[in-house]
Short mmCIF file of C-alpha atoms in Angstrom, two decimals:
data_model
loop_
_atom_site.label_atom_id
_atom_site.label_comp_id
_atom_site.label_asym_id
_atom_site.label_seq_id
_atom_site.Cartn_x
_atom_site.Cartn_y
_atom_site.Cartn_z
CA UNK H 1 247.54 -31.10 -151.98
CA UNK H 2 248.15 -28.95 -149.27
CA UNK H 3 249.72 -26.49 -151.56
CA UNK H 4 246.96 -25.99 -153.06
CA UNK H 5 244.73 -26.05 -149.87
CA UNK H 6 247.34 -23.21 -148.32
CA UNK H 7 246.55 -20.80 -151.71
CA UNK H 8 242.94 -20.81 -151.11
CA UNK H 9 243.08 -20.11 -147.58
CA UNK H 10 245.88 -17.35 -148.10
CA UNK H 11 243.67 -15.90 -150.69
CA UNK H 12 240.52 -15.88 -148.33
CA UNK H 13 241.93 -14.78 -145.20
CA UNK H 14 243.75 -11.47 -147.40
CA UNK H 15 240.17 -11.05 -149.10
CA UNK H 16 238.60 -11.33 -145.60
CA UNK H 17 240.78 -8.60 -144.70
CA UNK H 18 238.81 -6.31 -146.55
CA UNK H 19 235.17 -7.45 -144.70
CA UNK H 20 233.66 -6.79 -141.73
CA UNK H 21 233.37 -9.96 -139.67
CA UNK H 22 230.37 -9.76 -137.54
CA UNK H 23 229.87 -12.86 -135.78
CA UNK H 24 232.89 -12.34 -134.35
CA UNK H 25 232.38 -8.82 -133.95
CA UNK H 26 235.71 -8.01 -136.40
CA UNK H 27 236.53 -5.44 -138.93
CA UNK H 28 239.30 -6.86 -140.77
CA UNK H 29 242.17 -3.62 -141.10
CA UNK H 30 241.63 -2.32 -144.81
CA UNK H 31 237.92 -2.30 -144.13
CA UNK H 32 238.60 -0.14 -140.92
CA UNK H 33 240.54 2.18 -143.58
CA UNK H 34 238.29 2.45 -145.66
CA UNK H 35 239.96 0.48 -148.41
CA UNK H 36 238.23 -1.70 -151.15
CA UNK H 37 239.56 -3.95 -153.89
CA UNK H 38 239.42 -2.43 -157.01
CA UNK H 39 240.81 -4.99 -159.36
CA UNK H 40 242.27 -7.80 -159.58
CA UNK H 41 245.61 -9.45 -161.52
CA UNK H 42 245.45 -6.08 -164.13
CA UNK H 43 247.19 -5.85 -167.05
CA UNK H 44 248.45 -2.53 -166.03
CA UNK H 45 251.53 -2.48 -168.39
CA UNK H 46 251.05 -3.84 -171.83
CA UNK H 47 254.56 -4.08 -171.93
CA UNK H 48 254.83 -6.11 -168.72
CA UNK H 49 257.54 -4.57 -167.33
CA UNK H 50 256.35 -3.19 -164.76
CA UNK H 51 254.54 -6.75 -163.52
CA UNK H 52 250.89 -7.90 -162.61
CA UNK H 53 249.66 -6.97 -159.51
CA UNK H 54 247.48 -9.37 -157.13
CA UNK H 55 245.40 -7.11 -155.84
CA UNK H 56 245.08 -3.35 -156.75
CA UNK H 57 242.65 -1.23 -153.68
CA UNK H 58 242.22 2.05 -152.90
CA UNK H 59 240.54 4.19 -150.04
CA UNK H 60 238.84 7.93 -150.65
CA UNK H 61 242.37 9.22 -151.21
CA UNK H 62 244.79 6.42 -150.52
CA UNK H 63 245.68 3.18 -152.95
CA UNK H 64 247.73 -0.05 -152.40
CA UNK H 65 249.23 -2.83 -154.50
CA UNK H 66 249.18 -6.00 -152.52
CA UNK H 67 251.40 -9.47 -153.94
CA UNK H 68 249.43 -12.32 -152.39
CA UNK H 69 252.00 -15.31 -152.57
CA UNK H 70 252.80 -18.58 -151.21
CA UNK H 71 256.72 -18.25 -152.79
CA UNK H 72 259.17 -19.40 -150.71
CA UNK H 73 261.90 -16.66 -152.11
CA UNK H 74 261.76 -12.90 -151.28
CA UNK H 75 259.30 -11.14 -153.81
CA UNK H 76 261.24 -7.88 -153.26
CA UNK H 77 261.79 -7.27 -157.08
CA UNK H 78 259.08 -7.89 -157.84
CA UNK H 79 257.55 -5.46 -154.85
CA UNK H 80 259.99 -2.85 -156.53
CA UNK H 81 258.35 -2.87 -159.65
CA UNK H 82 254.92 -1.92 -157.91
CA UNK H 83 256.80 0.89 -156.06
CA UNK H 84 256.27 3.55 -159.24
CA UNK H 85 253.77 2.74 -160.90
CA UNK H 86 250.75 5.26 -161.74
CA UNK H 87 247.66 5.11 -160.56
CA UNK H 88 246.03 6.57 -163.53
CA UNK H 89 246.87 3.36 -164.61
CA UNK H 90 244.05 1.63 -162.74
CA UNK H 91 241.68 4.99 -163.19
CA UNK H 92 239.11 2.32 -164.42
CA UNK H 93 239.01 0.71 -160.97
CA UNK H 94 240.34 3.63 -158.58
CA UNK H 95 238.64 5.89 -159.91
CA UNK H 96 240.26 9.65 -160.88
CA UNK H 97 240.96 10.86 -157.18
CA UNK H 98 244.04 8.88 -156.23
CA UNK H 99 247.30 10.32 -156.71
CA UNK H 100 250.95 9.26 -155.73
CA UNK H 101 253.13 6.23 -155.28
CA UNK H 102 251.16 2.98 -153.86
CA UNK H 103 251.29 1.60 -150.58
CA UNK H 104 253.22 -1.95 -151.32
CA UNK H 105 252.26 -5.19 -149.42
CA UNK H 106 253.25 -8.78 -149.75
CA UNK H 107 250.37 -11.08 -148.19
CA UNK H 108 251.60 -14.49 -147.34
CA UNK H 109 250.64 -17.31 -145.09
CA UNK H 110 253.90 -17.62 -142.68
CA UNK H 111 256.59 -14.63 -141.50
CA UNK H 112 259.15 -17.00 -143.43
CA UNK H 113 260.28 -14.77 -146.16
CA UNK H 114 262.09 -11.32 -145.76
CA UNK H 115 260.92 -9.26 -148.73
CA UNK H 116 263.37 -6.73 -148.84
CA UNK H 117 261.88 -4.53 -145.36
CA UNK H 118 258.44 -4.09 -147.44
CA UNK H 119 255.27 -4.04 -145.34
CA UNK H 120 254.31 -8.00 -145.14
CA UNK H 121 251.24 -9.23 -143.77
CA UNK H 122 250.66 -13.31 -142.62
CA UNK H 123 247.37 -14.76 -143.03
CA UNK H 124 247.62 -18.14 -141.38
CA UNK H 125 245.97 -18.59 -138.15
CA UNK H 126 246.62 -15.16 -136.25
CA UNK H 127 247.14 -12.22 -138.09
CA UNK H 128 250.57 -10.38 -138.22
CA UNK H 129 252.12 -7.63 -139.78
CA UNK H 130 255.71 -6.49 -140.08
CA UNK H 131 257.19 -3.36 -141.32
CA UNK H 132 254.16 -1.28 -141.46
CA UNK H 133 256.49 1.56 -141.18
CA UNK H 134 257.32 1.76 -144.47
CA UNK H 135 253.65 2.34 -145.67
CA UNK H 136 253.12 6.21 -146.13
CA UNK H 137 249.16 5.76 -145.10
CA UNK H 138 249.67 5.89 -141.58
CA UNK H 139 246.07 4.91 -140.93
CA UNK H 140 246.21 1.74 -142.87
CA UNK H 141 249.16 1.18 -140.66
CA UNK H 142 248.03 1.31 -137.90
CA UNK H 143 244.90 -0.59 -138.40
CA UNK H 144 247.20 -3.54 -139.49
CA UNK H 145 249.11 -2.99 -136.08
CA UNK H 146 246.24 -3.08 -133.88
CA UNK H 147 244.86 -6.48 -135.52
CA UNK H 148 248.13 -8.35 -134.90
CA UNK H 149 247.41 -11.43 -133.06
CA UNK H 150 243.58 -11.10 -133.73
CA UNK H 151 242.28 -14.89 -134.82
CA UNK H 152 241.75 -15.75 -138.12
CA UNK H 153 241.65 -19.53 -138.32
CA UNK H 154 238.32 -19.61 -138.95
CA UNK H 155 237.56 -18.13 -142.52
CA UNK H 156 234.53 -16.02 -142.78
CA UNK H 157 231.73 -16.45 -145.28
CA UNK H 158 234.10 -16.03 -148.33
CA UNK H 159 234.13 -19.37 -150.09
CA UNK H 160 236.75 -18.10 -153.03
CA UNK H 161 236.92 -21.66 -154.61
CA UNK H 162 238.84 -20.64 -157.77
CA UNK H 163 241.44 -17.59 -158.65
CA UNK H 164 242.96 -16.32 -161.44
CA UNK H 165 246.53 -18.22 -161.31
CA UNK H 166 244.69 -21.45 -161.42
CA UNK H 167 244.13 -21.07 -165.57
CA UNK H 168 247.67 -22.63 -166.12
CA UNK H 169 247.27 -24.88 -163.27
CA UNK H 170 245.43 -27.78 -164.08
CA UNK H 171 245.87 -30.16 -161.12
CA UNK H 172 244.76 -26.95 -159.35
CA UNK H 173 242.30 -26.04 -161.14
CA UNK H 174 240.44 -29.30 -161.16
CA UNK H 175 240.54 -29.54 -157.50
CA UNK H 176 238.79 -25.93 -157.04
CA UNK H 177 236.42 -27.15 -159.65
CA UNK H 178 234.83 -30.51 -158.11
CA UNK H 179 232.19 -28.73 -155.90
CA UNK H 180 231.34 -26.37 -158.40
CA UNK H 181 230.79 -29.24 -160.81
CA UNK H 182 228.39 -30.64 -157.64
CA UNK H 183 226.27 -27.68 -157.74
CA UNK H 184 225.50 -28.43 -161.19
CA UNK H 185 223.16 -31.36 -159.52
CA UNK H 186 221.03 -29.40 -157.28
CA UNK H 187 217.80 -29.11 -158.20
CA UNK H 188 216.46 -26.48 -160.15
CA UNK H 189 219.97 -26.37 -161.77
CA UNK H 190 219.57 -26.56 -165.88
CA UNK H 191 223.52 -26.41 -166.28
CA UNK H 192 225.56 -23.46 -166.40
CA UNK H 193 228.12 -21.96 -168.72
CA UNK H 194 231.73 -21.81 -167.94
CA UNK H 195 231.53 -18.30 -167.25
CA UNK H 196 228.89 -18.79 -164.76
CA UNK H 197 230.77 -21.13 -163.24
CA UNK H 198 233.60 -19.16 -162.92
CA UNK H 199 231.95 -16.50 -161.22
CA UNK H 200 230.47 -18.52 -158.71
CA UNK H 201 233.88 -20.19 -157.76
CA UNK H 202 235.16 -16.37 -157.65
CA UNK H 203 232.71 -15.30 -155.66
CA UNK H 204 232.44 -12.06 -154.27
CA UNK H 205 236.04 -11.16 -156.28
CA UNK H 206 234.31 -11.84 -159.56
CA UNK H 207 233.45 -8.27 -159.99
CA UNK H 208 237.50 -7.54 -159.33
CA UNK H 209 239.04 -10.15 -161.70
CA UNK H 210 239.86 -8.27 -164.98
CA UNK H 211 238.44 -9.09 -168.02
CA UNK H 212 241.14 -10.64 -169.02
CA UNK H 213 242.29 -12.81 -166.17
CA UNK H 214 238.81 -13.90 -165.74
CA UNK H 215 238.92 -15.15 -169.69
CA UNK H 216 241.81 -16.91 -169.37
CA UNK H 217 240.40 -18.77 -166.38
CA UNK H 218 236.71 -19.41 -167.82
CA UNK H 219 238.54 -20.47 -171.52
CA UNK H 220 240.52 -23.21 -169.22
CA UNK H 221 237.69 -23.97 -167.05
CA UNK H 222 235.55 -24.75 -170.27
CA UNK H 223 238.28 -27.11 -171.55
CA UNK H 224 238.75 -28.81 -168.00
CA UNK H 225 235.27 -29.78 -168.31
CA UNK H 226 234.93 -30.40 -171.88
CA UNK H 227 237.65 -33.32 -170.75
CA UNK H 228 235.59 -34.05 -167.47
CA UNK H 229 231.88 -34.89 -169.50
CA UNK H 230 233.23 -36.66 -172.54
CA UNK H 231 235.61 -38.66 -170.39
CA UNK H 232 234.87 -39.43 -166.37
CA UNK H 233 231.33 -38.44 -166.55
CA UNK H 234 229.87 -39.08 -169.62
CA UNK H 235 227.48 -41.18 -167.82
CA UNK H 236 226.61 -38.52 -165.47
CA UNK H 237 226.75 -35.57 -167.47
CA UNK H 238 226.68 -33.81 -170.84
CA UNK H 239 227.30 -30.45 -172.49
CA UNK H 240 224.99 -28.39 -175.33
CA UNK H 241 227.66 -26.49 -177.41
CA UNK H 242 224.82 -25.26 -179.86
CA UNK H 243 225.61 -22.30 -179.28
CA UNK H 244 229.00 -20.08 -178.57
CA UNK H 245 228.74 -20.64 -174.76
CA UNK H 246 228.91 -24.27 -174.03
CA UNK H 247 226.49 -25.19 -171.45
CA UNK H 248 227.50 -28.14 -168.80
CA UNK H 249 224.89 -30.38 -166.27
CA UNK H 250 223.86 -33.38 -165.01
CA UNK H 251 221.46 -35.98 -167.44
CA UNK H 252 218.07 -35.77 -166.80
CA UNK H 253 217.28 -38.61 -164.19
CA UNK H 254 220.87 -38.30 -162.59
CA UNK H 255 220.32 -38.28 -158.44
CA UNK H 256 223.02 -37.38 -156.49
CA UNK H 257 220.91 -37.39 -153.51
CA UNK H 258 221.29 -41.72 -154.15
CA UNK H 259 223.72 -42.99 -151.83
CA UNK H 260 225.38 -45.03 -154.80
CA UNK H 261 224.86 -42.79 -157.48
CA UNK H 262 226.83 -39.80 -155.21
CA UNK H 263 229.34 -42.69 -154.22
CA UNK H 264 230.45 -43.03 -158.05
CA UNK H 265 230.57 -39.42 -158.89
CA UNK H 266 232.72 -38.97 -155.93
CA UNK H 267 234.98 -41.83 -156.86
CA UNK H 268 234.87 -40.67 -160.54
CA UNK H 269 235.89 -36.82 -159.50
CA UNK H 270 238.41 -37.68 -157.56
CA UNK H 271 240.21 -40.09 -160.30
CA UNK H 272 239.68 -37.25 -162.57
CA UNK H 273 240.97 -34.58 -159.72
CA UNK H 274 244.28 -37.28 -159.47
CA UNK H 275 244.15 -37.91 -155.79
CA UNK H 276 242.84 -40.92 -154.83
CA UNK H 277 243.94 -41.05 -150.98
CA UNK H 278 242.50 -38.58 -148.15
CA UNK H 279 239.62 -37.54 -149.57
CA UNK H 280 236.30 -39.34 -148.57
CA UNK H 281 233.45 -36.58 -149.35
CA UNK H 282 233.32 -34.01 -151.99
CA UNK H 283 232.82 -31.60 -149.36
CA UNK H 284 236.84 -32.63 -148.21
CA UNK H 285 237.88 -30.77 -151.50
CA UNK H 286 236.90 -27.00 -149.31
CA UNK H 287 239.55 -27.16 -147.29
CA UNK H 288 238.66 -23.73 -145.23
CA UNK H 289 234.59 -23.63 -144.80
CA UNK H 290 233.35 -20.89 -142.64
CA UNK H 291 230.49 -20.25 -140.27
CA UNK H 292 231.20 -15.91 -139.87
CA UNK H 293 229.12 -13.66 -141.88
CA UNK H 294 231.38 -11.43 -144.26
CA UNK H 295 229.29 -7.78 -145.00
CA UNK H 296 231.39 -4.80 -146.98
#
């Protein structure tokens, strides 16, 4: 569980990075550069040998490729493999005014890991960086350098509750998935498609996932619930597949607001999640809710 709970949060607080904070009165280091994401796990190389990046961002003039990982073992060949590649690319997403070789980062919770002396940055609770030397943007390094130490522990308004790696995850998947199935109850709420709830678990990355990550993810999501409605819930919910996108809610006359009524969806999630110990809300499945306000 708390595997899963750490990959959230890492993905968050290196998302974050990219925000201004302003309750706290932060800009996180790649906003101060002037850097935004441009896409998301790419298929850059259709031969895949030159890997999948994380996270592809560029400023007016300046680009980096950033491996967001919770891997215990160095990532340095795969770090090498980002070293050359060409930023036309990712002309799609960086636009056509970035030239040269990218800036390489590996984003991980704890300084645990040596990647090979490439720039690392850790996530956890208080920001760090490490080898920021080795960056040729000189302004993105020293942004990084000046936020060492600078608290992070509590996430800011990005509530990323599902990314791209979790399509051939299931256990994972399914946990990122139970609030989202929740929201399906409020009211107002005539169901929602697979793809819509992808995007809301995304959040504000949804416009950054490629096309085809965020396929891969909304075709697993679909059959995740497909397995969810006929089995767990079938008393609680049902799906229209009358037409090509299936369309998932809660039965007419359903109230979660009921004490008992929210008490068995709970216990019914959770069976279906696999975890029946630690968890006594729904709301325990967001392991990193914020109370900052996140503005690009």
């Amino acid at each position: 569980m708390r595997e899963v709970d750490d990959r959230i949060r890492l993905w968050r607080n290196t998302v974050a990075l990219f925000y201004e904070l302003k309750t706290i009165g932060l800009k996180g280091p790649f906003k101060s550069a002037g850097y935004k994401i441009g896409v998301i796990e790419p298929v850059a190389d259709p031969t895949g040998a030159g890997g999948v990046p994380d996270i592809v961002c560029s400023s007016d003039s300046k680009w980096a490729i950033i491996e967001v990982t919770l891997n215990d073992k160095p990532k340095k060949c795969q770090l090498d493999s980002y070293r050359d590649m060409n930023p036309r690319l990712f002309q799609q997403w960086l636009g056509d005014t970035i030239a040269g070789k990218p800036n390489v980062i590996c984003s991980r919770l704890e300084n645990d890991v040596d990647d090979g002396g490439y720039c690392q940055i850790f996530v956890r609770d208080r920001f760090d960086s490490k080898n920021t030397e080795k960056l040729s943007d000189t302004e993105l390094a020293e942004y990084l350098r000046k936020f060492n130490g600078t608290d992070i522990s509590r996430s800011p308004d990005i509530q990323i509750q599902l990314i791209p790696e979790m399509a051939s995850k299931s256990y994972e998947l399914r946990r990122g998935l139970v609030n989202l199935v929740l929201k399906l109850a409020e009211p107002g709420c005539r169901g929602r498609t697979a793809d819509q709830i992808v995007t809301s678990g995304l959040e504000r990355i949804a416009e950054n996932v490629s096309e085809t990550s965020k396929g891969k993810l909304v075709k697993s999501v679909e059959q995740q619930l497909v397995q969810l409605v006929e089995g767990k819930m079938k008393d609680y919910m049902e799906y229209d597949d009358s037409s090509p996108n299936i369309v998932f809610r809660f039965k007419e006359g359903v109230n979660i607001e009921n004490k008992n009524t929210r008490s068995k969806i709970v216990r019914l999630l959770k069976e279906w999640v696999g975890e029946r110990k630690g968890q006594t809300e729904l709301s325990d499945y967001d392991s990193n809710d914020g109370d900052m306000t996140a503005t690009t």
